[in-house]
Short mmCIF file of C-alpha atoms in Angstrom, two decimals:
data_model
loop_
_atom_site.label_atom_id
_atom_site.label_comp_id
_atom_site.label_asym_id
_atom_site.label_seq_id
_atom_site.Cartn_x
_atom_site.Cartn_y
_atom_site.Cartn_z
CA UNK A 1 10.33 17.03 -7.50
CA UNK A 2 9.17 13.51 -8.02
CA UNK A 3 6.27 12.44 -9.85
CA UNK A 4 3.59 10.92 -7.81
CA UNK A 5 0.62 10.03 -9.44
CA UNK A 6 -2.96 9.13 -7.76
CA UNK A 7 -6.52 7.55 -9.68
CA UNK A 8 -9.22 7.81 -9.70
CA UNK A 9 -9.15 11.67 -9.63
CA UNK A 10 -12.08 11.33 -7.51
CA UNK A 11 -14.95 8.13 -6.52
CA UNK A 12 -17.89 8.05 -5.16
CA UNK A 13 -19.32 4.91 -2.90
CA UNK A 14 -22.11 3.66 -1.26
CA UNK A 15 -22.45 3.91 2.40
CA UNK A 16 -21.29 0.45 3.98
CA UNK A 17 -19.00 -0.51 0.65
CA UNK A 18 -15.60 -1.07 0.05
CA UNK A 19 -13.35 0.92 -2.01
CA UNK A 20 -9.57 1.38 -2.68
CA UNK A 21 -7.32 3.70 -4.77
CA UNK A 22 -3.80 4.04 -5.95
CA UNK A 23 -0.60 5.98 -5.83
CA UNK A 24 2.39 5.31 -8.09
CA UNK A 25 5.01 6.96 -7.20
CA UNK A 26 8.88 6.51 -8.75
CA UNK A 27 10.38 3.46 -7.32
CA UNK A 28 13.97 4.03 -7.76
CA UNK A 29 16.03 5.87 -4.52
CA UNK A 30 12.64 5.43 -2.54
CA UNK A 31 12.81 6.70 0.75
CA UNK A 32 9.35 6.39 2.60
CA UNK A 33 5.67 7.27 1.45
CA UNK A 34 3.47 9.23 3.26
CA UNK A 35 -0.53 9.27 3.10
CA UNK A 36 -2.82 12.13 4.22
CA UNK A 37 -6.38 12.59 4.62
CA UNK A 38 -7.58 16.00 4.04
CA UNK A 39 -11.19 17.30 4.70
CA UNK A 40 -12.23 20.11 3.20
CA UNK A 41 -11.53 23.88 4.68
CA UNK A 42 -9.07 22.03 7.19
CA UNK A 43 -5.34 20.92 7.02
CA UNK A 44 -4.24 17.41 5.51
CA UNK A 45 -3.65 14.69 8.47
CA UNK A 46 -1.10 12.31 8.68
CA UNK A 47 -2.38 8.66 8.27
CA UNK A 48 0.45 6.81 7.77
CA UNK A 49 4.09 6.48 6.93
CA UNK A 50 5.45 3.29 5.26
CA UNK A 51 8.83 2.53 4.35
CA UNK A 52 10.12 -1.07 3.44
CA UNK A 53 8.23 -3.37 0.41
CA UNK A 54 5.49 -5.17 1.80
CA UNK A 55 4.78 -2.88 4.73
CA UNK A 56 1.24 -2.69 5.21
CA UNK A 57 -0.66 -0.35 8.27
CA UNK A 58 -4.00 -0.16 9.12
CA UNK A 59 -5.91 2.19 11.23
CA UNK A 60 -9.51 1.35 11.90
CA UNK A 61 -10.86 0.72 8.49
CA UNK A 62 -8.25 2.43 6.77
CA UNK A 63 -5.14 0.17 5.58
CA UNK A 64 -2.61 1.13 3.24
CA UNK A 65 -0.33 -1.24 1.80
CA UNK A 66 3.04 -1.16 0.13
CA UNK A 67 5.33 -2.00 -3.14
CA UNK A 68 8.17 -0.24 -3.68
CA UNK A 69 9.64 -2.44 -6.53
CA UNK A 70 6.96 -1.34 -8.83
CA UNK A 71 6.42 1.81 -6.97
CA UNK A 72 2.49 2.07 -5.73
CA UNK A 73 0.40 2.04 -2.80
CA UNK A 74 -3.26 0.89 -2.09
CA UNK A 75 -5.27 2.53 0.21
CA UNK A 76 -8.44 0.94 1.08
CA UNK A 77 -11.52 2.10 2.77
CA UNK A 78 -13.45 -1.60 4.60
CA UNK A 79 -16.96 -0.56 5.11
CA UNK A 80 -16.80 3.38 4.31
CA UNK A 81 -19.09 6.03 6.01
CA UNK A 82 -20.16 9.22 5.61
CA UNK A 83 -17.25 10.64 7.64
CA UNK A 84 -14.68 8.69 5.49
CA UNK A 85 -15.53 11.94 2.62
CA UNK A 86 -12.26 13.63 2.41
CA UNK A 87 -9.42 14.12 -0.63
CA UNK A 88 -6.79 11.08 0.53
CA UNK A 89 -3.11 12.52 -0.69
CA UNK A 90 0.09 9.93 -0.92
CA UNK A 91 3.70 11.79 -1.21
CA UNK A 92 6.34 10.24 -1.65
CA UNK A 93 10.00 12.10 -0.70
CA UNK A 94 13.80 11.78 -0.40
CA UNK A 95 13.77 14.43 2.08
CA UNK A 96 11.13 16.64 0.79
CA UNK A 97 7.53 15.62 0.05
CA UNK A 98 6.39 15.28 -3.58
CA UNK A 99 2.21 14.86 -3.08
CA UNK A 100 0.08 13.12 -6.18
CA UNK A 101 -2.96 15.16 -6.66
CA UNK A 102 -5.45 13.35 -4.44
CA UNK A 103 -8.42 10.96 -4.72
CA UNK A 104 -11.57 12.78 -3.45
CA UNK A 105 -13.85 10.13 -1.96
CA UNK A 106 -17.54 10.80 -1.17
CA UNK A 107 -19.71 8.49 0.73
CA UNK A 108 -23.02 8.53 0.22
CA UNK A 109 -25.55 7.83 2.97
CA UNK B 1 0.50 24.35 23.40
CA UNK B 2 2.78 21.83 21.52
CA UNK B 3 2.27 22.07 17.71
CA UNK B 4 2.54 23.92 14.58
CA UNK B 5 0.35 27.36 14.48
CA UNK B 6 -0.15 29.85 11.26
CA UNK B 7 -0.91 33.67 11.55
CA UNK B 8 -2.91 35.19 10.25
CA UNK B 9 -5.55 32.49 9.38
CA UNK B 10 -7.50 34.57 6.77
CA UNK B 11 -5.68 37.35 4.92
CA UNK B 12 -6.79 40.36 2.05
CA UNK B 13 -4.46 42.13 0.27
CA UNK B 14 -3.72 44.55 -2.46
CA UNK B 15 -2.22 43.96 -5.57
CA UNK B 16 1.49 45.23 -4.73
CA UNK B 17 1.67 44.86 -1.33
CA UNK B 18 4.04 42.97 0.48
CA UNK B 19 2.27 40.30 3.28
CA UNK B 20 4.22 37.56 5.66
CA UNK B 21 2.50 34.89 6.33
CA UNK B 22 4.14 33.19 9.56
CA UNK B 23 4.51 29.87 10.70
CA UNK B 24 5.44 28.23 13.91
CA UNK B 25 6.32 25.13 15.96
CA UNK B 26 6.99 23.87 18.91
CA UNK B 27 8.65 20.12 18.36
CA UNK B 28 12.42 21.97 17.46
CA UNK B 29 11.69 20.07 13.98
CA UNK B 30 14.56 20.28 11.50
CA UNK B 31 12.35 20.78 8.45
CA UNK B 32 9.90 22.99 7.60
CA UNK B 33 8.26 23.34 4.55
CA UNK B 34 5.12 26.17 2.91
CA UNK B 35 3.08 24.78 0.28
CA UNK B 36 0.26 26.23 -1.82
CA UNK B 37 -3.12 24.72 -2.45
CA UNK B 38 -4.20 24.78 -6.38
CA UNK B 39 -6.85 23.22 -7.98
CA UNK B 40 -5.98 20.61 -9.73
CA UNK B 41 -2.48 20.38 -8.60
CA UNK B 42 -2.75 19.47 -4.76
CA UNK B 43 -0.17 20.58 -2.53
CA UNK B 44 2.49 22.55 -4.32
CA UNK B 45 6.10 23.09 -2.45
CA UNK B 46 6.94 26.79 -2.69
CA UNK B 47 9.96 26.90 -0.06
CA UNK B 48 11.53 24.71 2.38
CA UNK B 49 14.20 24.34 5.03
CA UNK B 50 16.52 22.13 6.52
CA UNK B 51 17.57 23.97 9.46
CA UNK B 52 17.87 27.04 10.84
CA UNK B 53 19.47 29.34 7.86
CA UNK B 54 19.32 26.91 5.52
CA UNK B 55 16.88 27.60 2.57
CA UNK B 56 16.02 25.89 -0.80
CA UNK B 57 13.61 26.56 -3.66
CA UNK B 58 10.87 23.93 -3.46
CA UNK B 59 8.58 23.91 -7.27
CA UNK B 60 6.63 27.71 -7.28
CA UNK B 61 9.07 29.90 -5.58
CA UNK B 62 9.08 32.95 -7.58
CA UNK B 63 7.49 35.91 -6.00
CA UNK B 64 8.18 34.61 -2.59
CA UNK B 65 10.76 34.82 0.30
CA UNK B 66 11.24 32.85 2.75
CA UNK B 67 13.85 33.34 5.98
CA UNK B 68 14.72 30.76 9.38
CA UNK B 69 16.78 33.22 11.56
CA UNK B 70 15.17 30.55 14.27
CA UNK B 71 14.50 26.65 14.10
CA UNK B 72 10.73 27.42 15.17
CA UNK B 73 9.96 30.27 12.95
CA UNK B 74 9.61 29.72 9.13
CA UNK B 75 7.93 33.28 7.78
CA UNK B 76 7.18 33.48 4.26
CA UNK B 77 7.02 36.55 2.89
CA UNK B 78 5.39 38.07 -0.64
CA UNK B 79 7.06 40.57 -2.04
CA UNK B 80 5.07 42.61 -4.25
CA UNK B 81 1.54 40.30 -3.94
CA UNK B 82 -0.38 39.66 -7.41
CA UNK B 83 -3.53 38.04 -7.85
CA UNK B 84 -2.53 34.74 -8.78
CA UNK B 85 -1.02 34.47 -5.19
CA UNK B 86 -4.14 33.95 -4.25
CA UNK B 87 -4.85 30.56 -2.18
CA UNK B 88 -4.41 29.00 0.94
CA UNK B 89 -0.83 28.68 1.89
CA UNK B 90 -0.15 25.27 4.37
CA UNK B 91 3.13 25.44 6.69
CA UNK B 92 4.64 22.41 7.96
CA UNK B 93 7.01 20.42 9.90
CA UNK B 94 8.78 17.21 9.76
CA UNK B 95 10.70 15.22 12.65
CA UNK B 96 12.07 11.71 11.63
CA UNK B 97 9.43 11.03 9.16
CA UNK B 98 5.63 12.09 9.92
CA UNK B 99 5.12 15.71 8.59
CA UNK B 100 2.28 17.61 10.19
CA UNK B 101 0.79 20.83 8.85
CA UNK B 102 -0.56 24.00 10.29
CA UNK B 103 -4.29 24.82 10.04
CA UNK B 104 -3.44 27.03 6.54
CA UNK B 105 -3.71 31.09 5.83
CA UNK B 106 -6.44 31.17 3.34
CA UNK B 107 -4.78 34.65 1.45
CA UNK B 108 -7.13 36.60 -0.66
CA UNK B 109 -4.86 39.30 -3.16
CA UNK B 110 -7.51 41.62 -4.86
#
């Protein structure tokens, strides 16, 4: 089981704001890292996938970029709304997932 | 429907009882994978498999069997429930790379 590590535990933002959070993860015999978005009372969600240094994806206002030399990921959040709440998970895995704790992000209107 | 289903969705039990929770999908995935939700630890991996019988201990296996007779049917099974089984148990799948999840079994051991 690797050790992936997320912070802040949990933020909270202003609607129309910025924000980004991180996950460290080990960086030695990387294979990819995953992150999820999970809303409460439902099942996490596959946002992205990313496996070479550098990599960096993007999906609407969600991008998610990638260092696996020092071992973290940013996700950031351009312009964050109300619907953007949800506990955001990275794992990273050799061939089974190891998941960090989650950052909890609430928008406020 | 293509996808990755859970039975039941909602779940009590009794102290000592044995309950399967089962898990399906449709995409002939290799892996398959139940985790546990816990506060304050996330996702935690409980069992997972490769293939069809082919099984491995994930981190919080004890107190729980798993089986994979068939590549679409991962049932995990609780022996002899106790209260701190209590949560909501998430199946999933994984092709190349992107693992999806199943809507969860929110199990309630009284």
């Amino acid at each position: 089981i690797l050790n992936v590590e997320q912070s802040p535990q949990s933020l909270h933002v202003q609607e129309g704001d910025s924000t980004n959070f991180t996950c460290s993860f080990p960086s030695s015999n990387f294979y990819a890292l995953h992150w999820y978005r999970w809303e409460t009372a439902k099942s996490p969600e596959a946002l992205f996938v990313m496996t070479l240094n550098g990599d960096e994806k993007k999906k609407g206002r969600i991008s998610a970029t990638l260092n696996t030399k020092e071992g973290y990921s940013y996700l950031y959040i351009k312009g964050s709304q109300p619907e953007d709440s949800a506990t955001y998970l990275c794992a990273s895995n050799d061939y089974k997932l190891s998941f960090g704790a989650g950052t909890t992000v609430t928008v406020r209107a | 429907d293509a996808g990755i289903t859970q039975s039941p969705r909602y779940k009590i039990t009794e102290t000592g009882r044995q309950v399967t929770l089962m898990c399906h999908q449709t995409w002939s995935h290799s892996y398959m994978f139940w985790y546990r939700q816990d506060l304050g630890h996330g996702l935690r991996l409980i069992y997972y498999s490769a293939a069809a019988d082919i099984t491995d201990k994930g981190e919080v296996p004890d107190g729980y069997v798993v089986s994979r007779s068939k590549t679409e049917n991962f049932p995990l099974t609780l022996e002899s429930a106790t209260r701190s089984q209590t949560s909501v148990y998430f199946c999933a799948s994984r092709g190349s790379y992107e693992q999806y999840f199943g809507p969860g079994t929110r199990l309630t051991v009284t």
